[in-house]
Amino acid sequence: MEESSKGPLTGFRVLELAGLAPGPFAGMMLADHGAEVLRVDRVGAVRDEPRHDVMDRGKRTIGLDLKSPDGAAAFRRLAERADVVIEVFRPGVAERLGIGPADLHAVNERLVYGRMTGWGQDGPLAAAAGHDIDYIAIAGVLSMLGRAGEKPTPPINVIGDFAGGGLMLAYGVLLALLERERTGRGRVVDAAMVDGAALLFSMFYAGAASGAWGPRGTNLLDTGAPMYDTYETADGGFLAVGPLEPRFWDEMVSLMGLDGLPDRGDRANWPAIRQRLAAAFGSRTRAEWERVFEGSDACVFPVLSPREAAAHPHNRARGTFADVGGMTQPAPAPRLVGAGRGDLAPATRLRDLTSWGLPGDEAEALRAAGLLA
């Protein structure tokens, strides 16, 4: 394969310590763009058949008993030839195992040590258990999510786990790799989901502080406005309606044949406008409305299921989804124009660790002791 067809991270090696979804997601982001990612699982978790988990695509896997001194020593050997380690344990666990930042920087000062937790490596809650819903609650994010007059509505675990956690970790790793080009030394990346979730909502924090953003469900972008919401169609489908700008709004209203709508600039009219829109959209099927708005700038589009999204003409033309081992899944993003990408094949076992600095006789001794799979 020509060098130009490879991903921009080709040549970088990543050791990913197995953990819940946000850690593997960060590793997937790096593997998608060419990094060689070796996922280190528990010994009993490694299987012969390929792993079809979307977040393990493009990776190789081994099992290693990190609780044993010999297993931890083997991990340190692997880290000597790595560029990045991804670790998702609670604070202090990696240090107790002998594979914390100080342990690994002692054998590889160029190593970027990426750590991801919910609360961060320090602070009063650092050692506490939690999940996405808890992190976004403490970040102030959850209070903003939901319809007016209703309790806060937790989204699926995208904001804390994946965007505030996994994506921020991958971003931090790239920042540290870029800095290493100047300094020659690696750095510890402390990616906390509570920090990342708060950062994602920067614009809304500023709005709340200035008074421009009100209680949940009353604002322009949080279902408070009738021109930015979903509406049910006659067949039980839904449309995403978002003509915020006046000219897009006028085009939508014209195509719908609605006359005499109240002035949307007056918030007092929003309930009446919403009622009119709901009645109109509910009078036809989703497919009928798709035909009405096709080719327009009305900003009205169908709410698609995952299967429908993969078949949509725009997504097919863009290659937004890919078939990996018989499973349809989102393709790598973002795209670096003209650059290739990593191998998207399902993860498979790595049986020869010689290139990672672990000779065959040492690996065989670890296997015989039940410490390596």
XYZ file of N, CA and C in Angstrom, residues 90-205:
348
model
N -10.049 3.700 37.912
C -10.218 4.732 38.938
C -8.839 5.252 39.363
N -8.784 6.486 39.828
C -7.485 7.037 40.249
C -6.777 6.130 41.253
N -5.493 5.900 41.006
C -4.677 5.105 41.910
C -4.549 3.647 41.546
N -5.465 3.108 40.754
C -5.426 1.683 40.426
C -4.197 1.346 39.589
N -3.922 2.136 38.560
C -2.768 1.856 37.702
C -1.467 1.924 38.500
N -1.390 2.878 39.431
C -0.192 2.986 40.261
C -0.013 1.741 41.119
N -1.104 1.240 41.689
C -1.003 0.033 42.525
C -0.577 -1.187 41.714
N -0.928 -1.199 40.429
C -0.540 -2.308 39.568
C 0.895 -2.173 39.059
N 1.485 -1.003 39.247
C 2.839 -0.775 38.755
C 2.903 -0.355 37.311
N 1.776 0.179 36.787
C 1.755 0.621 35.387
C 1.224 2.058 35.291
N 1.427 2.836 36.339
C 1.015 4.236 36.315
C 1.960 5.073 35.473
N 1.679 6.361 35.338
C 2.522 7.232 34.512
C 3.995 7.213 34.905
N 4.294 7.301 36.202
C 5.688 7.313 36.625
C 6.386 5.998 36.264
N 5.676 4.884 36.421
C 6.256 3.576 36.091
C 6.598 3.485 34.610
N 5.703 3.975 33.775
C 5.906 3.836 32.331
C 6.839 4.905 31.780
N 6.808 6.119 32.348
C 7.746 7.147 31.887
C 9.183 6.795 32.278
N 9.333 5.945 33.264
C 10.677 5.499 33.643
C 11.307 4.649 32.548
N 10.489 3.996 31.746
C 11.015 3.158 30.662
C 10.814 3.792 29.290
N 9.976 4.847 29.224
C 9.702 5.497 27.935
C 9.247 6.928 28.197
N 10.203 7.851 28.194
C 9.859 9.236 28.520
C 9.042 9.916 27.431
N 8.976 9.319 26.244
C 8.206 9.897 25.144
C 6.736 9.467 25.164
N 6.387 8.620 26.090
C 5.042 8.059 26.116
C 3.998 9.111 26.499
N 2.902 9.134 25.750
C 1.733 9.943 26.107
C 0.787 9.032 26.878
N 0.516 9.395 28.123
C -0.301 8.559 29.002
C -1.683 9.194 29.122
N -2.642 8.632 28.406
C -3.997 9.170 28.391
C -4.863 8.518 29.448
N -5.352 9.314 30.409
C -6.196 8.791 31.487
C -7.587 9.378 31.355
N -8.596 8.510 31.446
C -9.967 8.995 31.394
C -10.762 8.438 32.566
N -11.434 9.360 33.259
C -12.330 8.992 34.350
C -13.559 9.879 34.264
N -14.530 9.593 35.103
C -15.705 10.447 35.144
C -15.438 11.768 35.828
N -14.742 11.705 36.981
C -14.568 12.893 37.821
C -13.209 13.551 37.677
N -12.235 12.854 37.097
C -10.885 13.392 37.022
C -9.979 12.721 38.035
N -8.692 13.029 37.946
C -7.698 12.391 38.805
C -7.643 13.000 40.201
N -8.265 14.161 40.401
C -8.270 14.771 41.725
C -9.621 15.422 41.972
N -9.770 16.009 43.151
C -11.043 16.614 43.535
C -11.793 15.713 44.499
N -12.763 16.275 45.243
C -13.479 15.517 46.277
C -14.192 14.270 45.772
N -14.594 14.256 44.494
C -15.342 13.107 43.967
C -14.473 12.131 43.185
N -13.165 12.355 43.148
C -12.292 11.561 42.282
C -12.433 10.064 42.493
N -12.632 9.635 43.737
C -12.697 8.203 44.022
C -14.116 7.651 44.009
N -15.105 8.500 43.746
C -16.503 8.072 43.813
C -16.919 7.324 42.547
N -17.875 6.401 42.700
C -18.467 5.739 41.536
C -19.422 6.714 40.842
N -19.689 6.481 39.585
C -20.610 7.336 38.853
C -20.797 6.841 37.438
N -21.782 7.420 36.767
C -22.027 7.134 35.362
C -22.335 8.444 34.636
N -22.491 8.337 33.336
C -22.718 9.518 32.496
C -23.752 10.463 33.108
N -24.873 9.925 33.547
C -25.947 10.770 34.080
C -25.472 11.585 35.285
N -24.566 11.003 36.083
C -24.056 11.691 37.260
C -23.072 12.791 36.878
N -22.207 12.488 35.904
C -21.194 13.466 35.500
C -21.842 14.699 34.868
N -22.840 14.464 33.996
C -23.459 15.625 33.361
C -24.361 16.377 34.335
N -24.804 15.693 35.398
C -25.585 16.380 36.430
C -24.708 17.366 37.188
N -23.529 16.907 37.618
C -22.618 17.760 38.372
C -22.012 18.842 37.480
N -21.912 18.570 36.172
C -21.380 19.570 35.234
C -22.376 20.696 34.967
N -23.623 20.537 35.409
C -24.628 21.550 35.145
C -25.351 21.352 33.830
N -24.974 20.308 33.100
C -25.537 20.067 31.770
C -26.945 19.489 31.845
N -27.144 18.508 32.704
C -28.424 17.813 32.753
C -29.574 18.769 33.079
N -29.299 19.790 33.857
C -30.350 20.748 34.223
C -30.921 21.474 33.015
N -30.166 21.496 31.903
C -30.605 22.215 30.711
C -31.369 21.334 29.726
N -31.448 20.036 29.989
C -32.000 19.102 29.021
C -33.411 18.674 29.406
N -34.350 18.854 28.510
C -35.725 18.461 28.774
C -36.691 19.529 28.329
N -37.965 19.173 28.327
C -39.001 20.110 27.921
C -39.460 20.953 29.109
N -40.031 22.094 28.779
C -40.497 23.020 29.811
C -41.517 22.354 30.715
N -41.385 22.566 31.999
C -42.336 22.034 32.956
C -42.147 20.577 33.277
N -41.145 19.939 32.683
C -40.881 18.527 32.944
C -39.536 18.377 33.642
N -39.307 17.207 34.235
C -38.040 16.963 34.922
C -36.908 16.859 33.900
N -35.670 17.059 34.334
C -34.545 16.920 33.401
C -34.556 15.553 32.730
N -34.264 15.537 31.440
C -34.306 14.304 30.657
C -32.897 13.870 30.285
N -32.390 12.782 30.854
C -31.041 12.338 30.492
C -31.025 11.777 29.079
N -30.095 12.240 28.255
C -29.955 11.637 26.920
C -29.240 10.304 27.060
N -29.164 9.540 25.994
C -28.288 8.372 26.047
C -26.869 8.877 26.290
N -25.974 8.007 26.697
C -24.703 8.452 27.267
C -23.694 8.957 26.235
N -24.118 9.973 25.507
C -23.233 10.577 24.514
C -22.459 11.755 25.086
N -23.137 12.617 25.855
C -22.509 13.871 26.278
C -21.361 13.638 27.243
N -21.570 12.798 28.245
C -20.516 12.542 29.215
C -19.528 11.496 28.731
N -20.010 10.311 28.423
C -19.123 9.202 28.071
C -18.353 9.448 26.771
N -19.072 9.655 25.697
C -18.418 9.657 24.389
C -17.859 11.016 23.976
N -18.660 12.076 24.063
C -18.169 13.395 23.643
C -17.285 14.015 24.712
N -17.790 14.076 25.959
C -17.010 14.682 27.024
C -15.858 13.822 27.489
N -15.935 12.512 27.238
C -14.900 11.588 27.685
C -14.016 11.083 26.560
N -14.539 10.137 25.771
C -13.722 9.487 24.744
C -13.166 10.439 23.705
N -14.009 11.317 23.187
C -13.547 12.238 22.147
C -12.535 13.232 22.710
N -12.779 13.728 23.931
C -11.833 14.650 24.560
C -10.509 13.955 24.854
N -10.559 12.681 25.226
C -9.320 11.950 25.463
C -8.513 11.833 24.176
N -9.179 11.454 23.072
C -8.472 11.352 21.800
C -7.867 12.696 21.405
N -8.619 13.772 21.626
C -8.130 15.118 21.329
C -6.913 15.450 22.196
N -6.993 15.133 23.491
C -5.873 15.395 24.391
C -4.632 14.605 24.011
N -4.823 13.358 23.589
C -3.698 12.535 23.151
C -3.009 13.178 21.945
N -3.795 13.666 20.999
C -3.206 14.301 19.816
C -2.466 15.581 20.191
N -3.021 16.356 21.133
C -2.320 17.553 21.600
C -0.969 17.185 22.204
N -0.950 16.126 23.026
C 0.293 15.714 23.672
C 1.302 15.181 22.658
N 0.819 14.463 21.636
C 1.722 13.984 20.588
C 2.318 15.150 19.806
N 1.513 16.170 19.563
C 1.997 17.348 18.852
C 3.052 18.070 19.694
N 2.794 18.213 20.990
C 3.767 18.850 21.875
C 5.064 18.048 21.935
N 4.953 16.727 21.889
C 6.131 15.867 21.964
C 7.089 16.113 20.807
N 6.546 16.548 19.681
C 7.405 16.853 18.536
C 8.375 17.980 18.864
N 7.972 18.874 19.767
C 8.838 19.995 20.145
C 9.723 19.657 21.339
N 9.166 18.920 22.295
C 9.884 18.703 23.554
C 10.606 17.376 23.638
N 10.153 16.389 22.862
C 10.735 15.060 22.945
C 10.240 14.256 24.125
N 9.313 14.810 24.899
C 8.823 14.132 26.088
C 7.303 13.965 26.019
N 6.827 12.868 26.606
C 5.396 12.636 26.669
C 4.773 13.390 27.828
N 3.471 13.242 27.958
C 2.735 13.965 28.999
C 1.532 13.122 29.433
N 1.062 13.355 30.635
C -0.153 12.710 31.115
C -1.348 13.550 30.700
N -2.345 12.910 30.107
C -3.593 13.571 29.726
C -4.659 13.165 30.738
N -5.200 14.122 31.458
C -6.245 13.877 32.469
C -7.580 14.292 31.855
N -8.277 13.337 31.270
C -9.564 13.608 30.608
C -10.692 13.183 31.545
N -11.425 14.158 32.056
C -12.548 13.890 32.951
C -13.853 14.197 32.229
N -14.803 13.287 32.333
C -16.077 13.478 31.640
C -16.825 14.708 32.145
N -16.710 15.002 33.421
C -17.389 16.177 33.950
C -16.804 17.446 33.335
N -15.475 17.483 33.136
C -14.839 18.631 32.494
C -15.278 18.747 31.039
N -15.232 17.618 30.327
C -15.570 17.633 28.911
C -17.013 18.007 28.658
N -17.923 17.482 29.500
C -19.338 17.814 29.340
C -19.570 19.302 29.557
N -18.922 19.867 30.573
C -19.061 21.295 30.823
C -18.561 22.103 29.634
N -17.418 21.702 29.075
C -16.847 22.427 27.943
C -17.775 22.409 26.737
N -18.407 21.272 26.492
C -19.318 21.163 25.350
C -20.465 22.164 25.438
N -20.839 22.555 26.655
C -21.956 23.463 26.855
C -21.502 24.903 27.111
N -20.301 25.239 26.652
C -19.748 26.580 26.894
C -20.701 27.686 26.473
N -21.268 27.574 25.296
C -22.148 28.628 24.794
C -23.367 28.814 25.696
N -23.870 27.718 26.230
C -25.093 27.788 27.029
C -24.818 28.283 28.445
N -23.628 27.986 28.969
C -23.242 28.568 30.251
C -23.157 30.082 30.125
